[in-house]
Coordinates of C-alpha atoms in Angstrom, one line a residue:
M1 CA 236.7 138.2 113.2
A2 CA 237.5 135.5 110.5
A3 CA 241.0 137.1 110.3
H4 CA 241.8 135.5 113.7
H5 CA 240.4 132.1 112.9
P6 CA 242.9 129.3 111.8
V7 CA 243.8 128.1 108.3
V8 CA 242.0 125.0 108.0
I9 CA 243.2 122.1 105.7
V10 CA 240.8 119.1 105.0
G11 CA 242.9 116.0 104.4
S12 CA 246.2 114.7 105.5
G13 CA 247.4 113.0 102.4
Y14 CA 250.5 114.1 100.5
A15 CA 248.9 117.4 99.3
G16 CA 247.6 118.3 102.7
L17 CA 250.8 117.6 104.6
Q18 CA 253.0 119.1 101.8
L19 CA 250.9 122.4 102.0
A20 CA 251.2 122.4 105.7
R21 CA 254.9 122.1 105.7
Q22 CA 255.4 124.7 103.1
F23 CA 253.0 127.0 104.9
R24 CA 254.8 126.6 108.2
R25 CA 257.9 127.9 106.4
H26 CA 256.2 131.1 105.6
A27 CA 253.8 131.6 108.7
P28 CA 255.6 129.8 111.6
A29 CA 253.0 131.3 114.1
T30 CA 249.5 131.2 112.2
P31 CA 247.0 128.8 113.8
L32 CA 246.7 125.8 111.7
V33 CA 244.1 122.9 111.8
I34 CA 244.4 119.8 109.8
V35 CA 241.0 117.7 109.6
C36 CA 241.3 114.1 108.3
A37 CA 238.9 111.2 108.2
D38 CA 241.7 108.6 108.9
D39 CA 244.3 108.3 111.8
G40 CA 246.5 111.2 110.3
A41 CA 249.7 109.1 109.9
D42 CA 252.1 110.3 107.3
Y43 CA 253.2 107.6 104.9
P44 CA 254.3 107.6 101.2
K45 CA 251.3 106.5 99.2
P46 CA 253.2 105.7 96.1
Q47 CA 254.9 102.8 97.9
L48 CA 251.7 101.1 98.2
S49 CA 252.3 99.8 94.7
H50 CA 255.5 98.1 95.9
A51 CA 254.8 96.9 99.4
V52 CA 253.9 93.4 98.6
S53 CA 257.1 92.3 97.2
K54 CA 259.1 94.2 99.8
R55 CA 257.0 92.3 102.4
Q56 CA 256.1 95.6 104.1
S57 CA 253.3 95.9 106.5
A58 CA 251.2 98.9 106.8
A59 CA 253.1 99.8 110.1
D60 CA 256.3 99.6 108.1
L61 CA 255.3 102.5 105.8
I62 CA 254.3 105.0 108.5
R63 CA 256.8 107.7 108.6
K64 CA 255.3 109.8 111.5
S65 CA 252.3 109.3 113.7
A66 CA 249.6 111.8 113.9
K67 CA 251.1 113.1 117.2
E68 CA 254.4 113.4 115.5
V69 CA 252.9 115.2 112.6
A70 CA 251.1 117.6 114.9
L71 CA 254.2 118.4 116.8
E72 CA 256.2 118.9 113.8
L73 CA 253.7 121.3 112.1
K74 CA 252.6 123.1 115.5
A75 CA 249.0 122.3 114.4
L76 CA 245.9 120.8 115.8
L77 CA 245.3 117.5 113.9
L78 CA 241.7 116.4 114.3
T79 CA 241.6 112.6 113.4
G80 CA 238.8 110.4 112.5
Q81 CA 236.6 113.4 111.6
Q82 CA 234.3 113.8 108.6
V83 CA 233.5 117.1 107.2
N84 CA 229.7 117.2 106.7
A85 CA 229.2 120.5 105.2
I86 CA 230.9 123.9 104.4
D87 CA 229.3 127.3 105.0
P88 CA 231.2 129.6 102.5
E89 CA 229.3 132.8 103.7
R90 CA 229.9 132.3 107.4
Q91 CA 233.5 130.6 106.7
V92 CA 232.7 127.6 108.9
I93 CA 232.9 123.8 108.4
Q94 CA 230.3 121.3 110.0
L95 CA 231.9 118.4 111.8
A96 CA 229.9 115.6 113.5
E97 CA 229.7 117.4 116.9
R98 CA 230.6 121.0 116.3
E99 CA 231.4 123.8 113.8
L100 CA 235.0 125.0 113.0
P101 CA 235.5 128.5 111.7
Y102 CA 238.2 129.2 109.3
R103 CA 240.3 132.3 108.0
D104 CA 240.9 130.2 104.8
L105 CA 239.8 126.7 103.9
V106 CA 242.0 124.2 101.8
L107 CA 240.3 121.1 100.3
A108 CA 243.1 118.4 99.9
V109 CA 240.4 115.7 99.9
G110 CA 242.0 113.4 97.2
A111 CA 240.2 111.1 95.0
E112 CA 238.2 107.9 95.3
A113 CA 239.3 104.6 93.7
W114 CA 236.8 103.9 90.9
V115 CA 235.3 100.3 90.5
P116 CA 233.5 99.7 87.3
P117 CA 230.0 98.1 87.4
V118 CA 230.3 94.4 88.0
S119 CA 227.6 91.7 88.8
G120 CA 227.8 88.7 90.9
D121 CA 227.8 87.7 94.6
A122 CA 231.5 88.5 95.3
V123 CA 231.4 92.1 94.1
D124 CA 232.3 93.1 97.8
A125 CA 235.4 91.0 97.6
I126 CA 237.1 93.6 95.1
I127 CA 240.1 95.3 96.7
T128 CA 241.3 98.8 96.2
L129 CA 244.6 100.1 97.4
N130 CA 244.0 103.8 97.6
S131 CA 245.1 104.3 101.1
L132 CA 247.2 103.0 103.9
Q133 CA 243.9 101.8 105.6
H134 CA 243.0 99.7 102.4
Y135 CA 246.4 98.0 102.4
Q136 CA 246.3 97.4 106.2
Q137 CA 242.9 95.9 105.7
Y138 CA 244.0 93.5 102.9
Q139 CA 247.7 92.9 103.3
E140 CA 247.3 89.6 104.9
Q141 CA 244.9 88.5 102.1
L142 CA 247.3 89.7 99.3
V143 CA 250.2 87.8 101.0
N144 CA 248.2 84.6 101.2
S145 CA 246.8 84.9 97.6
Q146 CA 248.6 83.2 94.8
R147 CA 246.2 84.0 91.9
I148 CA 245.6 87.7 91.5
L149 CA 243.4 89.5 89.0
I150 CA 244.3 93.2 88.5
V151 CA 241.5 95.2 86.8
G152 CA 243.2 98.2 84.9
S153 CA 246.4 98.3 83.0
G154 CA 247.2 102.0 83.6
L155 CA 250.1 103.2 85.7
I156 CA 249.0 101.8 89.0
G157 CA 247.8 98.5 87.4
S158 CA 251.0 98.1 85.7
E159 CA 253.1 98.9 88.8
L160 CA 251.0 96.5 90.9
A161 CA 251.4 93.8 88.3
N162 CA 255.2 94.1 88.4
D163 CA 255.2 94.2 92.2
F164 CA 253.1 91.0 92.6
L165 CA 255.0 89.2 89.9
L166 CA 258.1 89.9 91.9
A167 CA 256.5 88.5 95.0
G168 CA 256.0 85.1 93.1
K169 CA 252.2 85.6 92.3
Q170 CA 250.2 84.5 89.4
I171 CA 248.9 87.6 87.8
T172 CA 246.2 88.2 85.1
L173 CA 245.8 91.9 84.0
C174 CA 242.5 92.9 82.5
D175 CA 241.7 96.2 80.6
P176 CA 239.1 97.4 78.1
T177 CA 241.8 98.7 75.9
D178 CA 244.2 96.7 73.9
R179 CA 247.5 97.3 75.6
L180 CA 249.2 98.5 78.8
L181 CA 249.6 102.2 79.7
F182 CA 247.1 103.0 76.8
S183 CA 246.4 106.6 77.7
L184 CA 250.0 107.4 79.0
T185 CA 252.6 106.0 76.6
P186 CA 253.2 105.2 72.9
D187 CA 252.5 101.8 71.7
F188 CA 256.2 100.8 71.3
V189 CA 256.8 101.4 75.0
S190 CA 253.6 99.4 76.1
E191 CA 254.9 96.5 73.8
R192 CA 258.2 96.3 75.6
L193 CA 256.7 96.5 79.0
H194 CA 254.1 93.9 77.9
S195 CA 257.1 91.6 76.9
V196 CA 258.8 92.1 80.2
L197 CA 255.9 91.2 82.3
A198 CA 254.8 88.3 80.0
Q199 CA 258.3 86.8 80.6
A200 CA 257.8 87.0 84.3
G201 CA 254.6 85.1 83.9
C202 CA 252.0 87.7 83.6
K203 CA 248.7 86.8 81.6
F204 CA 246.7 89.6 80.0
A205 CA 242.9 90.0 79.1
F206 CA 242.8 93.1 76.9
N207 CA 239.8 94.4 74.9
T208 CA 237.4 93.1 77.7
T209 CA 236.1 93.9 81.2
L210 CA 235.2 92.3 84.4
A211 CA 231.5 91.5 84.0
S212 CA 231.0 89.4 87.0
L213 CA 232.5 88.0 90.2
D214 CA 231.2 85.0 92.1
R215 CA 232.2 82.9 95.0
Q216 CA 232.9 79.1 94.6
S217 CA 234.6 76.5 96.5
D218 CA 238.2 77.0 94.9
G219 CA 238.3 80.8 94.9
L220 CA 236.5 83.6 93.0
L221 CA 235.2 83.0 89.5
A222 CA 236.0 86.1 87.3
T223 CA 234.1 86.1 84.2
F224 CA 234.8 88.6 81.5
S225 CA 232.7 90.4 78.9
D226 CA 234.0 88.4 76.2
G227 CA 232.7 85.3 77.9
T228 CA 235.9 83.9 79.2
S229 CA 236.5 83.3 82.9
I230 CA 239.3 82.4 85.3
V231 CA 239.4 81.4 89.1
V232 CA 241.4 83.7 91.3
D233 CA 242.1 84.2 95.0
S234 CA 241.8 88.0 95.0
V235 CA 240.8 90.9 92.5
V236 CA 242.4 94.2 92.8
C237 CA 240.9 97.2 91.1
A238 CA 243.1 99.8 89.7
A239 CA 240.8 101.2 87.0
G240 CA 241.2 104.8 87.9
L241 CA 240.5 107.6 90.4
R242 CA 237.6 110.0 90.7
P243 CA 238.1 113.3 92.4
R244 CA 236.2 113.8 95.7
I245 CA 233.9 116.6 94.7
A246 CA 230.8 115.9 96.6
L247 CA 231.5 118.2 99.6
A248 CA 232.6 121.1 97.3
Q249 CA 229.3 120.7 95.1
V250 CA 226.9 120.9 98.1
A251 CA 228.6 124.0 99.2
G252 CA 228.0 125.6 95.9
L253 CA 231.5 125.6 94.6
N254 CA 232.2 125.2 90.9
V255 CA 233.0 121.6 90.0
N256 CA 233.7 119.7 86.8
R257 CA 235.7 116.4 86.9
G258 CA 237.3 117.9 89.9
I259 CA 237.0 121.0 92.0
V260 CA 237.5 123.9 89.7
V261 CA 240.5 126.3 90.7
D262 CA 242.5 128.9 89.1
K263 CA 246.3 129.5 88.9
Q264 CA 246.3 130.5 92.7
L265 CA 244.3 127.2 93.6
A266 CA 241.3 129.3 94.5
T267 CA 237.9 127.9 94.0
S268 CA 234.8 129.9 93.1
A269 CA 234.2 130.9 96.7
S270 CA 236.2 133.3 98.6
H271 CA 238.8 131.9 101.1
I272 CA 238.4 128.5 99.9
Y273 CA 241.2 126.7 97.8
A274 CA 241.7 123.1 96.6
L275 CA 244.7 121.2 95.6
G276 CA 246.0 117.7 94.9
D277 CA 244.0 114.8 93.4
C278 CA 240.7 116.5 93.9
A279 CA 241.6 119.9 92.2
E280 CA 241.1 120.6 88.4
I281 CA 243.5 123.2 87.2
D282 CA 243.0 124.8 83.8
G283 CA 240.7 122.0 83.0
Q284 CA 243.6 119.4 84.0
L285 CA 243.6 116.7 86.5
L286 CA 247.3 116.2 87.8
P287 CA 247.4 113.5 90.0
Y288 CA 251.2 113.3 90.2
L289 CA 253.7 114.2 92.9
Q290 CA 255.3 117.1 91.2
P291 CA 252.4 119.2 90.3
I292 CA 251.0 118.6 93.8
T293 CA 254.4 119.6 95.3
L294 CA 254.4 122.9 93.1
S295 CA 250.8 123.6 93.9
A296 CA 251.5 123.3 97.6
Q297 CA 254.6 125.6 97.2
A298 CA 252.4 128.4 95.5
L299 CA 249.3 128.0 97.8
A300 CA 251.5 128.3 100.9
K301 CA 252.8 131.6 99.7
T302 CA 249.3 132.9 98.9
L303 CA 248.1 131.8 102.4
A304 CA 250.9 133.5 104.0
G305 CA 250.1 136.8 102.3
E306 CA 252.2 136.6 99.1
Q307 CA 249.8 136.0 96.0
T308 CA 251.5 133.4 94.0
L309 CA 250.4 131.7 90.8
V310 CA 251.4 128.0 90.3
Q311 CA 253.9 127.7 87.3
W312 CA 254.3 124.5 85.5
P313 CA 257.9 123.4 84.4
V314 CA 258.5 120.3 82.3
M315 CA 257.0 117.6 84.7
P316 CA 258.1 114.0 83.9
V317 CA 255.9 111.1 84.9
N318 CA 257.4 107.9 86.2
V319 CA 256.2 104.4 85.8
K320 CA 257.9 102.5 88.7
T321 CA 257.7 99.2 87.2
S322 CA 261.2 98.1 88.5
S323 CA 261.5 95.3 85.9
Y324 CA 261.3 97.9 83.1
P325 CA 261.0 101.4 84.6
V326 CA 259.6 104.1 82.1
Q327 CA 259.8 107.9 82.3
L328 CA 258.3 110.2 80.0
A329 CA 257.4 113.9 79.5
G330 CA 256.0 116.5 77.1
E331 CA 253.6 115.3 74.1
V332 CA 254.0 111.4 73.5
R333 CA 250.6 110.4 72.4
S334 CA 249.8 112.7 69.5
D335 CA 249.4 111.0 66.1
D336 CA 251.5 113.6 64.2
L337 CA 254.8 113.0 66.2
I338 CA 257.8 111.9 64.5
W339 CA 259.7 109.5 66.7
Q340 CA 263.5 109.0 66.8
L341 CA 264.3 105.8 68.6
D342 CA 267.6 104.6 70.2
E343 CA 267.4 101.2 71.8
D344 CA 269.9 98.7 73.0
D345 CA 270.1 95.9 75.5
N346 CA 270.0 98.5 78.4
G347 CA 266.7 100.3 77.5
L348 CA 265.3 102.7 75.1
T349 CA 265.2 106.4 74.4
G350 CA 262.4 107.8 72.2
Q351 CA 262.4 111.4 71.2
A352 CA 259.1 113.0 69.8
F353 CA 259.5 115.7 67.1
R354 CA 257.1 118.0 65.5
H355 CA 258.4 120.5 62.8
D356 CA 261.9 119.5 63.8
A357 CA 261.5 120.6 67.3
L358 CA 261.5 118.2 70.3
V359 CA 258.1 118.2 72.1
G360 CA 258.4 115.1 74.2
F361 CA 260.2 112.0 75.1
V362 CA 260.3 108.7 76.9
T363 CA 263.0 106.7 78.3
S364 CA 263.1 103.1 79.7
G365 CA 265.4 100.8 81.6
Q366 CA 268.9 102.3 82.3
H367 CA 268.2 105.0 79.7
I368 CA 266.1 106.7 82.3
T369 CA 269.7 108.5 83.3
R370 CA 269.2 110.4 79.9
S371 CA 266.1 112.1 81.0
M372 CA 267.5 115.0 82.8
A373 CA 269.3 116.2 79.6
L374 CA 266.0 115.8 77.6
I375 CA 264.0 117.6 80.1
K376 CA 266.4 120.4 80.0
Q377 CA 266.1 120.4 76.1
L378 CA 262.4 120.3 76.3
A379 CA 262.3 123.3 78.8
E380 CA 264.5 125.3 76.3
N381 CA 262.1 124.7 73.2

């Protein structure tokens, strides 16, 4: 009987919709149901890091409404629905008021924004921007805030700092490490991005964490673990994401940092798959658009009857700080790398070598145009 049931995708973010679109190319008539907790609108999530300076509202970011998505995909789109449980043996999911059977189930449930422990009476005022709904909730506040503290100086925190500075805000960036993009780029890239943001007015609080946040008459008093404090209008947390694994865990699926899947995106339970920010593939979390796109393409073929392994090419990572854009790929953080740097007024190219072989690169500024040739060279090694 399960063979006649629909393919069910839980989640209508980039991963879920990309899979649905790819699946429809291979299986135009197979019943398809998409279950989502929000309103199901299609929007470019990476643009949330740039919306304030571009003066975009949440409505401006919507590409298609849920109704338009459903028509495009010839799918049943169940919006505002929370999946309460999965029964892998019976092949059903439990919604609030009914059960929904599936032929195959795909968990594309994404990740939660992580907020580190903070004390004080204004903890509830900490903003996260992990969805269009978050941005819609806080967009007016962000527009009206002049003094903003950003917690986290990784990729998203750096992009937000760049965007808010372009919008004329006074920005302080806080992080427990000693520099920007600590886990992503070599230190010489961090130093140059730091210099650009500092020239734009950004202040930095490194080697410390936000310890408490309290309301006072002139704003929010943010106190750091090193004892210093500042008064701000808003606090935005970009300290990282945590894959949503609770639903899979309760259902008995193997989980680690994310939902554990193999190269076919299959979980430990038959007919259940996972992809996107919630999935852990070969021990890796890959919360970037290219690996999610490749995962969706492979899984769509598998669901359509052609068993397909996901294959990873050289996958660059983009740091979309428009004042000093950065692109990198391969190994760039190992201590044994030998760097060859080429820098001028237009940007920087860094090539990482091990035993005379190119194993990674980083480009910045206008030098990003060199990335394609370096990607090709990496792929040939």
